[in-house]
JSON list of N, CA, C and O in Angstrom, two decimals:
[
{"chain": "A", "resi": 10, "resn": "MET", "atom": "N", "xyz": [-18.87, -14.89, -4.00]},
{"chain": "A", "resi": 10, "resn": "MET", "atom": "CA", "xyz": [-17.59, -15.48, -4.30]},
{"chain": "A", "resi": 10, "resn": "MET", "atom": "C", "xyz": [-17.70, -16.99, -4.08]},
{"chain": "A", "resi": 10, "resn": "MET", "atom": "O", "xyz": [-18.17, -17.44, -3.05]},
{"chain": "A", "resi": 11, "resn": "ALA", "atom": "N", "xyz": [-17.26, -17.73, -5.07]},
{"chain": "A", "resi": 11, "resn": "ALA", "atom": "CA", "xyz": [-17.30, -19.19, -4.99]},
{"chain": "A", "resi": 11, "resn": "ALA", "atom": "C", "xyz": [-15.89, -19.74, -5.15]},
{"chain": "A", "resi": 11, "resn": "ALA", "atom": "O", "xyz": [-15.17, -19.36, -6.06]},
{"chain": "A", "resi": 12, "resn": "VAL", "atom": "N", "xyz": [-15.51, -20.64, -4.26]},
{"chain": "A", "resi": 12, "resn": "VAL", "atom": "CA", "xyz": [-14.21, -21.29, -4.36]},
{"chain": "A", "resi": 12, "resn": "VAL", "atom": "C", "xyz": [-14.33, -22.41, -5.37]},
{"chain": "A", "resi": 12, "resn": "VAL", "atom": "O", "xyz": [-15.14, -23.33, -5.23]},
{"chain": "A", "resi": 13, "resn": "LEU", "atom": "N", "xyz": [-13.53, -22.34, -6.44]},
{"chain": "A", "resi": 13, "resn": "LEU", "atom": "CA", "xyz": [-13.57, -23.35, -7.49]},
{"chain": "A", "resi": 13, "resn": "LEU", "atom": "C", "xyz": [-12.59, -24.48, -7.23]},
{"chain": "A", "resi": 13, "resn": "LEU", "atom": "O", "xyz": [-12.88, -25.65, -7.47]},
{"chain": "A", "resi": 14, "resn": "GLU", "atom": "N", "xyz": [-11.41, -24.11, -6.73]},
{"chain": "A", "resi": 14, "resn": "GLU", "atom": "CA", "xyz": [-10.38, -25.12, -6.48]},
{"chain": "A", "resi": 14, "resn": "GLU", "atom": "C", "xyz": [-9.48, -24.63, -5.36]},
{"chain": "A", "resi": 14, "resn": "GLU", "atom": "O", "xyz": [-9.18, -23.44, -5.26]},
{"chain": "A", "resi": 15, "resn": "LYS", "atom": "N", "xyz": [-9.06, -25.55, -4.51]},
{"chain": "A", "resi": 15, "resn": "LYS", "atom": "CA", "xyz": [-8.18, -25.19, -3.40]},
{"chain": "A", "resi": 15, "resn": "LYS", "atom": "C", "xyz": [-7.10, -26.25, -3.30]},
{"chain": "A", "resi": 15, "resn": "LYS", "atom": "O", "xyz": [-7.38, -27.43, -3.15]},
{"chain": "A", "resi": 16, "resn": "THR", "atom": "N", "xyz": [-5.84, -25.80, -3.40]},
{"chain": "A", "resi": 16, "resn": "THR", "atom": "CA", "xyz": [-4.70, -26.68, -3.20]},
{"chain": "A", "resi": 16, "resn": "THR", "atom": "C", "xyz": [-3.90, -26.16, -2.02]},
{"chain": "A", "resi": 16, "resn": "THR", "atom": "O", "xyz": [-4.29, -25.18, -1.39]},
{"chain": "A", "resi": 17, "resn": "SER", "atom": "N", "xyz": [-2.78, -26.79, -1.74]},
{"chain": "A", "resi": 17, "resn": "SER", "atom": "CA", "xyz": [-1.98, -26.35, -0.61]},
{"chain": "A", "resi": 17, "resn": "SER", "atom": "C", "xyz": [-1.33, -24.99, -0.87]},
{"chain": "A", "resi": 17, "resn": "SER", "atom": "O", "xyz": [-0.97, -24.29, 0.07]},
{"chain": "A", "resi": 18, "resn": "ARG", "atom": "N", "xyz": [-1.20, -24.59, -2.14]},
{"chain": "A", "resi": 18, "resn": "ARG", "atom": "CA", "xyz": [-0.54, -23.33, -2.47]},
{"chain": "A", "resi": 18, "resn": "ARG", "atom": "C", "xyz": [-1.46, -22.29, -3.10]},
{"chain": "A", "resi": 18, "resn": "ARG", "atom": "O", "xyz": [-1.16, -21.10, -3.04]},
{"chain": "A", "resi": 19, "resn": "ASN", "atom": "N", "xyz": [-2.54, -22.70, -3.73]},
{"chain": "A", "resi": 19, "resn": "ASN", "atom": "CA", "xyz": [-3.39, -21.78, -4.47]},
{"chain": "A", "resi": 19, "resn": "ASN", "atom": "C", "xyz": [-4.87, -21.99, -4.16]},
{"chain": "A", "resi": 19, "resn": "ASN", "atom": "O", "xyz": [-5.29, -23.10, -3.84]},
{"chain": "A", "resi": 20, "resn": "ILE", "atom": "N", "xyz": [-5.61, -20.91, -4.31]},
{"chain": "A", "resi": 20, "resn": "ILE", "atom": "CA", "xyz": [-7.06, -20.98, -4.23]},
{"chain": "A", "resi": 20, "resn": "ILE", "atom": "C", "xyz": [-7.61, -20.28, -5.46]},
{"chain": "A", "resi": 20, "resn": "ILE", "atom": "O", "xyz": [-7.25, -19.14, -5.74]},
{"chain": "A", "resi": 21, "resn": "THR", "atom": "N", "xyz": [-8.46, -20.95, -6.19]},
{"chain": "A", "resi": 21, "resn": "THR", "atom": "CA", "xyz": [-9.10, -20.38, -7.37]},
{"chain": "A", "resi": 21, "resn": "THR", "atom": "C", "xyz": [-10.54, -20.05, -7.02]},
{"chain": "A", "resi": 21, "resn": "THR", "atom": "O", "xyz": [-11.28, -20.90, -6.54]},
{"chain": "A", "resi": 22, "resn": "VAL", "atom": "N", "xyz": [-10.91, -18.77, -7.24]},
{"chain": "A", "resi": 22, "resn": "VAL", "atom": "CA", "xyz": [-12.26, -18.33, -6.89]},
{"chain": "A", "resi": 22, "resn": "VAL", "atom": "C", "xyz": [-12.92, -17.69, -8.11]},
{"chain": "A", "resi": 22, "resn": "VAL", "atom": "O", "xyz": [-12.25, -17.27, -9.05]},
{"chain": "A", "resi": 23, "resn": "ARG", "atom": "N", "xyz": [-14.22, -17.60, -8.05]},
{"chain": "A", "resi": 23, "resn": "ARG", "atom": "CA", "xyz": [-14.98, -16.91, -9.08]},
{"chain": "A", "resi": 23, "resn": "ARG", "atom": "C", "xyz": [-15.57, -15.65, -8.46]},
{"chain": "A", "resi": 23, "resn": "ARG", "atom": "O", "xyz": [-16.22, -15.70, -7.42]},
{"chain": "A", "resi": 24, "resn": "LEU", "atom": "N", "xyz": [-15.28, -14.50, -9.10]},
{"chain": "A", "resi": 24, "resn": "LEU", "atom": "CA", "xyz": [-15.74, -13.21, -8.60]},
{"chain": "A", "resi": 24, "resn": "LEU", "atom": "C", "xyz": [-16.42, -12.44, -9.72]},
{"chain": "A", "resi": 24, "resn": "LEU", "atom": "O", "xyz": [-16.06, -12.60, -10.89]},
{"chain": "A", "resi": 25, "resn": "THR", "atom": "N", "xyz": [-17.33, -11.57, -9.34]},
{"chain": "A", "resi": 25, "resn": "THR", "atom": "CA", "xyz": [-17.88, -10.65, -10.32]},
{"chain": "A", "resi": 25, "resn": "THR", "atom": "C", "xyz": [-16.84, -9.56, -10.58]},
{"chain": "A", "resi": 25, "resn": "THR", "atom": "O", "xyz": [-15.93, -9.33, -9.78]},
{"chain": "A", "resi": 26, "resn": "LYS", "atom": "N", "xyz": [-16.97, -8.88, -11.70]},
{"chain": "A", "resi": 26, "resn": "LYS", "atom": "CA", "xyz": [-16.03, -7.81, -12.02]},
{"chain": "A", "resi": 26, "resn": "LYS", "atom": "C", "xyz": [-16.10, -6.70, -10.98]},
{"chain": "A", "resi": 26, "resn": "LYS", "atom": "O", "xyz": [-15.09, -6.11, -10.62]},
{"chain": "A", "resi": 27, "resn": "ALA", "atom": "N", "xyz": [-17.29, -6.42, -10.48]},
{"chain": "A", "resi": 27, "resn": "ALA", "atom": "CA", "xyz": [-17.46, -5.37, -9.48]},
{"chain": "A", "resi": 27, "resn": "ALA", "atom": "C", "xyz": [-16.73, -5.73, -8.19]},
{"chain": "A", "resi": 27, "resn": "ALA", "atom": "O", "xyz": [-16.05, -4.88, -7.59]},
{"chain": "A", "resi": 28, "resn": "ARG", "atom": "N", "xyz": [-16.85, -6.97, -7.76]},
{"chain": "A", "resi": 28, "resn": "ARG", "atom": "CA", "xyz": [-16.17, -7.38, -6.53]},
{"chain": "A", "resi": 28, "resn": "ARG", "atom": "C", "xyz": [-14.66, -7.38, -6.72]},
{"chain": "A", "resi": 28, "resn": "ARG", "atom": "O", "xyz": [-13.92, -6.99, -5.82]},
{"chain": "A", "resi": 29, "resn": "TRP", "atom": "N", "xyz": [-14.20, -7.82, -7.89]},
{"chain": "A", "resi": 29, "resn": "TRP", "atom": "CA", "xyz": [-12.77, -7.81, -8.19]},
{"chain": "A", "resi": 29, "resn": "TRP", "atom": "C", "xyz": [-12.24, -6.37, -8.15]},
{"chain": "A", "resi": 29, "resn": "TRP", "atom": "O", "xyz": [-11.19, -6.10, -7.56]},
{"chain": "A", "resi": 30, "resn": "ALA", "atom": "N", "xyz": [-12.98, -5.45, -8.75]},
{"chain": "A", "resi": 30, "resn": "ALA", "atom": "CA", "xyz": [-12.56, -4.05, -8.76]},
{"chain": "A", "resi": 30, "resn": "ALA", "atom": "C", "xyz": [-12.51, -3.50, -7.33]},
{"chain": "A", "resi": 30, "resn": "ALA", "atom": "O", "xyz": [-11.58, -2.77, -6.97]},
{"chain": "A", "resi": 31, "resn": "ARG", "atom": "N", "xyz": [-13.47, -3.87, -6.51]},
{"chain": "A", "resi": 31, "resn": "ARG", "atom": "CA", "xyz": [-13.50, -3.43, -5.12]},
{"chain": "A", "resi": 31, "resn": "ARG", "atom": "C", "xyz": [-12.31, -4.00, -4.34]},
{"chain": "A", "resi": 31, "resn": "ARG", "atom": "O", "xyz": [-11.66, -3.28, -3.56]},
{"chain": "A", "resi": 32, "resn": "LEU", "atom": "N", "xyz": [-11.97, -5.26, -4.56]},
{"chain": "A", "resi": 32, "resn": "LEU", "atom": "CA", "xyz": [-10.81, -5.86, -3.91]},
{"chain": "A", "resi": 32, "resn": "LEU", "atom": "C", "xyz": [-9.51, -5.16, -4.32]},
{"chain": "A", "resi": 32, "resn": "LEU", "atom": "O", "xyz": [-8.64, -4.91, -3.49]},
{"chain": "A", "resi": 33, "resn": "MET", "atom": "N", "xyz": [-9.38, -4.82, -5.60]},
{"chain": "A", "resi": 33, "resn": "MET", "atom": "CA", "xyz": [-8.19, -4.13, -6.08]},
{"chain": "A", "resi": 33, "resn": "MET", "atom": "C", "xyz": [-8.12, -2.72, -5.49]},
{"chain": "A", "resi": 33, "resn": "MET", "atom": "O", "xyz": [-7.04, -2.24, -5.13]},
{"chain": "A", "resi": 34, "resn": "GLU", "atom": "N", "xyz": [-9.26, -2.08, -5.34]},
{"chain": "A", "resi": 34, "resn": "GLU", "atom": "CA", "xyz": [-9.32, -0.75, -4.72]},
{"chain": "A", "resi": 34, "resn": "GLU", "atom": "C", "xyz": [-8.89, -0.82, -3.26]},
{"chain": "A", "resi": 34, "resn": "GLU", "atom": "O", "xyz": [-8.12, 0.02, -2.78]},
{"chain": "A", "resi": 35, "resn": "MET", "atom": "N", "xyz": [-9.37, -1.84, -2.56]},
{"chain": "A", "resi": 35, "resn": "MET", "atom": "CA", "xyz": [-9.00, -2.00, -1.15]},
{"chain": "A", "resi": 35, "resn": "MET", "atom": "C", "xyz": [-7.51, -2.33, -1.01]},
{"chain": "A", "resi": 35, "resn": "MET", "atom": "O", "xyz": [-6.85, -1.84, -0.08]},
{"chain": "A", "resi": 36, "resn": "GLU", "atom": "N", "xyz": [-6.97, -3.13, -1.91]},
{"chain": "A", "resi": 36, "resn": "GLU", "atom": "CA", "xyz": [-5.55, -3.45, -1.86]},
{"chain": "A", "resi": 36, "resn": "GLU", "atom": "C", "xyz": [-4.70, -2.20, -2.10]},
{"chain": "A", "resi": 36, "resn": "GLU", "atom": "O", "xyz": [-3.69, -1.98, -1.43]},
{"chain": "A", "resi": 37, "resn": "LYS", "atom": "N", "xyz": [-5.12, -1.38, -3.05]},
{"chain": "A", "resi": 37, "resn": "LYS", "atom": "CA", "xyz": [-4.40, -0.14, -3.33]},
{"chain": "A", "resi": 37, "resn": "LYS", "atom": "C", "xyz": [-4.45, 0.79, -2.11]},
{"chain": "A", "resi": 37, "resn": "LYS", "atom": "O", "xyz": [-3.44, 1.40, -1.74]},
{"chain": "A", "resi": 38, "resn": "ALA", "atom": "N", "xyz": [-5.60, 0.88, -1.45]},
{"chain": "A", "resi": 38, "resn": "ALA", "atom": "CA", "xyz": [-5.73, 1.72, -0.25]},
{"chain": "A", "resi": 38, "resn": "ALA", "atom": "C", "xyz": [-4.85, 1.18, 0.87]},
{"chain": "A", "resi": 38, "resn": "ALA", "atom": "O", "xyz": [-4.22, 1.96, 1.61]},
{"chain": "A", "resi": 39, "resn": "TYR", "atom": "N", "xyz": [-4.76, -0.13, 1.01]},
{"chain": "A", "resi": 39, "resn": "TYR", "atom": "CA", "xyz": [-3.91, -0.74, 2.03]},
{"chain": "A", "resi": 39, "resn": "TYR", "atom": "C", "xyz": [-2.44, -0.40, 1.78]},
{"chain": "A", "resi": 39, "resn": "TYR", "atom": "O", "xyz": [-1.71, -0.04, 2.72]},
{"chain": "A", "resi": 40, "resn": "LYS", "atom": "N", "xyz": [-1.99, -0.50, 0.53]},
{"chain": "A", "resi": 40, "resn": "LYS", "atom": "CA", "xyz": [-0.60, -0.18, 0.21]},
{"chain": "A", "resi": 40, "resn": "LYS", "atom": "C", "xyz": [-0.30, 1.28, 0.47]},
{"chain": "A", "resi": 40, "resn": "LYS", "atom": "O", "xyz": [0.78, 1.63, 0.97]},
{"chain": "A", "resi": 41, "resn": "THR", "atom": "N", "xyz": [-1.25, 2.16, 0.14]},
{"chain": "A", "resi": 41, "resn": "THR", "atom": "CA", "xyz": [-1.07, 3.58, 0.40]},
{"chain": "A", "resi": 41, "resn": "THR", "atom": "C", "xyz": [-0.96, 3.85, 1.89]},
{"chain": "A", "resi": 41, "resn": "THR", "atom": "O", "xyz": [-0.11, 4.62, 2.34]},
{"chain": "A", "resi": 42, "resn": "ALA", "atom": "N", "xyz": [-1.82, 3.20, 2.67]},
{"chain": "A", "resi": 42, "resn": "ALA", "atom": "CA", "xyz": [-1.79, 3.38, 4.12]},
{"chain": "A", "resi": 42, "resn": "ALA", "atom": "C", "xyz": [-0.47, 2.90, 4.70]},
{"chain": "A", "resi": 42, "resn": "ALA", "atom": "O", "xyz": [0.09, 3.54, 5.61]},
{"chain": "A", "resi": 43, "resn": "ARG", "atom": "N", "xyz": [0.06, 1.81, 4.20]},
{"chain": "A", "resi": 43, "resn": "ARG", "atom": "CA", "xyz": [1.37, 1.32, 4.69]},
{"chain": "A", "resi": 43, "resn": "ARG", "atom": "C", "xyz": [2.47, 2.33, 4.39]},
{"chain": "A", "resi": 43, "resn": "ARG", "atom": "O", "xyz": [3.36, 2.55, 5.22]},
{"chain": "A", "resi": 44, "resn": "CYS", "atom": "N", "xyz": [2.42, 2.95, 3.20]},
{"chain": "A", "resi": 44, "resn": "CYS", "atom": "CA", "xyz": [3.42, 3.96, 2.85]},
{"chain": "A", "resi": 44, "resn": "CYS", "atom": "C", "xyz": [3.32, 5.17, 3.77]},
{"chain": "A", "resi": 44, "resn": "CYS", "atom": "O", "xyz": [4.33, 5.73, 4.19]},
{"chain": "A", "resi": 45, "resn": "VAL", "atom": "N", "xyz": [2.10, 5.57, 4.10]},
{"chain": "A", "resi": 45, "resn": "VAL", "atom": "CA", "xyz": [1.89, 6.72, 4.99]},
{"chain": "A", "resi": 45, "resn": "VAL", "atom": "C", "xyz": [2.44, 6.41, 6.37]},
{"chain": "A", "resi": 45, "resn": "VAL", "atom": "O", "xyz": [3.13, 7.24, 6.98]},
{"chain": "A", "resi": 46, "resn": "VAL", "atom": "N", "xyz": [2.17, 5.22, 6.89]},
{"chain": "A", "resi": 46, "resn": "VAL", "atom": "CA", "xyz": [2.67, 4.84, 8.22]},
{"chain": "A", "resi": 46, "resn": "VAL", "atom": "C", "xyz": [4.20, 4.79, 8.22]},
{"chain": "A", "resi": 46, "resn": "VAL", "atom": "O", "xyz": [4.84, 5.27, 9.16]},
{"chain": "A", "resi": 47, "resn": "ARG", "atom": "N", "xyz": [4.77, 4.24, 7.16]},
{"chain": "A", "resi": 47, "resn": "ARG", "atom": "CA", "xyz": [6.24, 4.18, 7.08]},
{"chain": "A", "resi": 47, "resn": "ARG", "atom": "C", "xyz": [6.83, 5.58, 7.04]},
{"chain": "A", "resi": 47, "resn": "ARG", "atom": "O", "xyz": [7.83, 5.88, 7.72]},
{"chain": "A", "resi": 48, "resn": "ALA", "atom": "N", "xyz": [6.23, 6.47, 6.26]},
{"chain": "A", "resi": 48, "resn": "ALA", "atom": "CA", "xyz": [6.72, 7.85, 6.17]},
{"chain": "A", "resi": 48, "resn": "ALA", "atom": "C", "xyz": [6.58, 8.57, 7.50]},
{"chain": "A", "resi": 48, "resn": "ALA", "atom": "O", "xyz": [7.46, 9.35, 7.89]},
{"chain": "A", "resi": 49, "resn": "LYS", "atom": "N", "xyz": [5.49, 8.30, 8.21]},
{"chain": "A", "resi": 49, "resn": "LYS", "atom": "CA", "xyz": [5.29, 8.94, 9.52]},
{"chain": "A", "resi": 49, "resn": "LYS", "atom": "C", "xyz": [6.39, 8.51, 10.50]},
{"chain": "A", "resi": 49, "resn": "LYS", "atom": "O", "xyz": [6.93, 9.33, 11.22]},
{"chain": "A", "resi": 50, "resn": "ARG", "atom": "N", "xyz": [6.72, 7.21, 10.47]},
{"chain": "A", "resi": 50, "resn": "ARG", "atom": "CA", "xyz": [7.80, 6.73, 11.34]},
{"chain": "A", "resi": 50, "resn": "ARG", "atom": "C", "xyz": [9.13, 7.39, 11.00]},
{"chain": "A", "resi": 50, "resn": "ARG", "atom": "O", "xyz": [9.91, 7.74, 11.88]},
{"chain": "A", "resi": 51, "resn": "GLN", "atom": "N", "xyz": [9.40, 7.55, 9.69]},
{"chain": "A", "resi": 51, "resn": "GLN", "atom": "CA", "xyz": [10.64, 8.20, 9.27]},
{"chain": "A", "resi": 51, "resn": "GLN", "atom": "C", "xyz": [10.68, 9.66, 9.72]},
{"chain": "A", "resi": 51, "resn": "GLN", "atom": "O", "xyz": [11.73, 10.16, 10.13]},
{"chain": "A", "resi": 52, "resn": "CYS", "atom": "N", "xyz": [9.53, 10.34, 9.64]},
{"chain": "A", "resi": 52, "resn": "CYS", "atom": "CA", "xyz": [9.47, 11.74, 10.07]},
{"chain": "A", "resi": 52, "resn": "CYS", "atom": "C", "xyz": [9.73, 11.87, 11.57]},
{"chain": "A", "resi": 52, "resn": "CYS", "atom": "O", "xyz": [10.35, 12.83, 12.02]},
{"chain": "A", "resi": 53, "resn": "GLU", "atom": "N", "xyz": [9.24, 10.92, 12.33]},
{"chain": "A", "resi": 53, "resn": "GLU", "atom": "CA", "xyz": [9.41, 10.97, 13.78]},
{"chain": "A", "resi": 53, "resn": "GLU", "atom": "C", "xyz": [10.86, 10.74, 14.19]},
{"chain": "A", "resi": 53, "resn": "GLU", "atom": "O", "xyz": [11.31, 11.27, 15.21]},
{"chain": "A", "resi": 54, "resn": "THR", "atom": "N", "xyz": [11.60, 9.96, 13.42]},
{"chain": "A", "resi": 54, "resn": "THR", "atom": "CA", "xyz": [12.98, 9.65, 13.79]},
{"chain": "A", "resi": 54, "resn": "THR", "atom": "C", "xyz": [14.00, 10.53, 13.09]},
{"chain": "A", "resi": 54, "resn": "THR", "atom": "O", "xyz": [15.17, 10.53, 13.47]},
{"chain": "A", "resi": 55, "resn": "ALA", "atom": "N", "xyz": [13.59, 11.29, 12.09]},
{"chain": "A", "resi": 55, "resn": "ALA", "atom": "CA", "xyz": [14.53, 12.14, 11.34]},
{"chain": "A", "resi": 55, "resn": "ALA", "atom": "C", "xyz": [14.92, 13.35, 12.20]},
{"chain": "A", "resi": 55, "resn": "ALA", "atom": "O", "xyz": [14.12, 13.85, 12.98]},
{"chain": "A", "resi": 56, "resn": "PRO", "atom": "N", "xyz": [16.15, 13.81, 12.03]},
{"chain": "A", "resi": 56, "resn": "PRO", "atom": "CA", "xyz": [16.56, 15.00, 12.79]},
{"chain": "A", "resi": 56, "resn": "PRO", "atom": "C", "xyz": [15.80, 16.23, 12.28]},
{"chain": "A", "resi": 56, "resn": "PRO", "atom": "O", "xyz": [15.47, 16.33, 11.11]},
{"chain": "A", "resi": 57, "resn": "SER", "atom": "N", "xyz": [15.53, 17.16, 13.19]},
{"chain": "A", "resi": 57, "resn": "SER", "atom": "CA", "xyz": [14.81, 18.36, 12.79]},
{"chain": "A", "resi": 57, "resn": "SER", "atom": "C", "xyz": [15.75, 19.28, 12.00]},
{"chain": "A", "resi": 57, "resn": "SER", "atom": "O", "xyz": [16.97, 19.27, 12.21]},
{"chain": "A", "resi": 58, "resn": "MET", "atom": "N", "xyz": [15.16, 20.08, 11.12]},
{"chain": "A", "resi": 58, "resn": "MET", "atom": "CA", "xyz": [15.94, 20.99, 10.27]},
{"chain": "A", "resi": 58, "resn": "MET", "atom": "C", "xyz": [15.45, 22.41, 10.47]},
{"chain": "A", "resi": 58, "resn": "MET", "atom": "O", "xyz": [14.27, 22.63, 10.76]},
{"chain": "A", "resi": 59, "resn": "SER", "atom": "N", "xyz": [16.35, 23.33, 10.24]},
{"chain": "A", "resi": 59, "resn": "SER", "atom": "CA", "xyz": [15.92, 24.72, 10.21]},
{"chain": "A", "resi": 59, "resn": "SER", "atom": "C", "xyz": [15.26, 24.97, 8.85]},
{"chain": "A", "resi": 59, "resn": "SER", "atom": "O", "xyz": [15.36, 24.16, 7.93]},
{"chain": "A", "resi": 60, "resn": "VAL", "atom": "N", "xyz": [14.60, 26.10, 8.72]},
{"chain": "A", "resi": 60, "resn": "VAL", "atom": "CA", "xyz": [13.93, 26.43, 7.46]},
{"chain": "A", "resi": 60, "resn": "VAL", "atom": "C", "xyz": [14.95, 26.52, 6.33]},
{"chain": "A", "resi": 60, "resn": "VAL", "atom": "O", "xyz": [14.72, 26.01, 5.23]},
{"chain": "A", "resi": 61, "resn": "THR", "atom": "N", "xyz": [16.08, 27.12, 6.60]},
{"chain": "A", "resi": 61, "resn": "THR", "atom": "CA", "xyz": [17.12, 27.26, 5.58]},
{"chain": "A", "resi": 61, "resn": "THR", "atom": "C", "xyz": [17.64, 25.89, 5.14]},
{"chain": "A", "resi": 61, "resn": "THR", "atom": "O", "xyz": [17.80, 25.64, 3.94]},
{"chain": "A", "resi": 62, "resn": "ASP", "atom": "N", "xyz": [17.90, 25.01, 6.10]},
{"chain": "A", "resi": 62, "resn": "ASP", "atom": "CA", "xyz": [18.36, 23.66, 5.77]},
{"chain": "A", "resi": 62, "resn": "ASP", "atom": "C", "xyz": [17.33, 22.91, 4.94]},
{"chain": "A", "resi": 62, "resn": "ASP", "atom": "O", "xyz": [17.66, 22.19, 3.99]},
{"chain": "A", "resi": 63, "resn": "ALA", "atom": "N", "xyz": [16.05, 23.05, 5.31]},
{"chain": "A", "resi": 63, "resn": "ALA", "atom": "CA", "xyz": [14.99, 22.38, 4.57]},
{"chain": "A", "resi": 63, "resn": "ALA", "atom": "C", "xyz": [14.90, 22.87, 3.15]},
{"chain": "A", "resi": 63, "resn": "ALA", "atom": "O", "xyz": [14.74, 22.08, 2.21]},
{"chain": "A", "resi": 64, "resn": "ILE", "atom": "N", "xyz": [15.01, 24.18, 2.94]},
{"chain": "A", "resi": 64, "resn": "ILE", "atom": "CA", "xyz": [14.96, 24.73, 1.58]},
{"chain": "A", "resi": 64, "resn": "ILE", "atom": "C", "xyz": [16.15, 24.25, 0.76]},
{"chain": "A", "resi": 64, "resn": "ILE", "atom": "O", "xyz": [15.99, 23.87, -0.40]},
{"chain": "A", "resi": 65, "resn": "LYS", "atom": "N", "xyz": [17.33, 24.21, 1.36]},
{"chain": "A", "resi": 65, "resn": "LYS", "atom": "CA", "xyz": [18.51, 23.70, 0.66]},
{"chain": "A", "resi": 65, "resn": "LYS", "atom": "C", "xyz": [18.34, 22.25, 0.27]},
{"chain": "A", "resi": 65, "resn": "LYS", "atom": "O", "xyz": [18.68, 21.83, -0.83]},
{"chain": "A", "resi": 66, "resn": "HIS", "atom": "N", "xyz": [17.75, 21.46, 1.18]},
{"chain": "A", "resi": 66, "resn": "HIS", "atom": "CA", "xyz": [17.52, 20.04, 0.90]},
{"chain": "A", "resi": 66, "resn": "HIS", "atom": "C", "xyz": [16.51, 19.87, -0.24]},
{"chain": "A", "resi": 66, "resn": "HIS", "atom": "O", "xyz": [16.72, 19.05, -1.14]},
{"chain": "A", "resi": 67, "resn": "ILE", "atom": "N", "xyz": [15.45, 20.65, -0.22]},
{"chain": "A", "resi": 67, "resn": "ILE", "atom": "CA", "xyz": [14.43, 20.57, -1.28]},
{"chain": "A", "resi": 67, "resn": "ILE", "atom": "C", "xyz": [15.04, 20.99, -2.61]},
{"chain": "A", "resi": 67, "resn": "ILE", "atom": "O", "xyz": [14.79, 20.36, -3.63]},
{"chain": "A", "resi": 68, "resn": "ASP", "atom": "N", "xyz": [15.84, 22.04, -2.61]},
{"chain": "A", "resi": 68, "resn": "ASP", "atom": "CA", "xyz": [16.47, 22.50, -3.86]},
{"chain": "A", "resi": 68, "resn": "ASP", "atom": "C", "xyz": [17.42, 21.46, -4.42]},
{"chain": "A", "resi": 68, "resn": "ASP", "atom": "O", "xyz": [17.60, 21.35, -5.64]},
{"chain": "A", "resi": 69, "resn": "SER", "atom": "N", "xyz": [18.06, 20.68, -3.55]},
{"chain": "A", "resi": 69, "resn": "SER", "atom": "CA", "xyz": [19.00, 19.65, -4.02]},
{"chain": "A", "resi": 69, "resn": "SER", "atom": "C", "xyz": [18.29, 18.49, -4.70]},
{"chain": "A", "resi": 69, "resn": "SER", "atom": "O", "xyz": [18.90, 17.74, -5.45]},
{"chain": "A", "resi": 70, "resn": "LEU", "atom": "N", "xyz": [17.00, 18.34, -4.43]},
{"chain": "A", "resi": 70, "resn": "LEU", "atom": "CA", "xyz": [16.26, 17.25, -5.05]},
{"chain": "A", "resi": 70, "resn": "LEU", "atom": "C", "xyz": [15.94, 17.63, -6.47]},
{"chain": "A", "resi": 70, "resn": "LEU", "atom": "O", "xyz": [15.86, 16.93, -7.37]}
]
């Protein structure tokens, strides 16, 4: 990776297609991990349901 230009707001770099694809893959994995952590927190704070209540809730979706 070579830095072509750097300003106070932007950095322009030169990357191979393979490295760019890897960076995009890592960014997608990071976003997925954040969603999983957020969902885990919601599950921990949500009130517990009985099986019947859960089925009714799923059917309403």
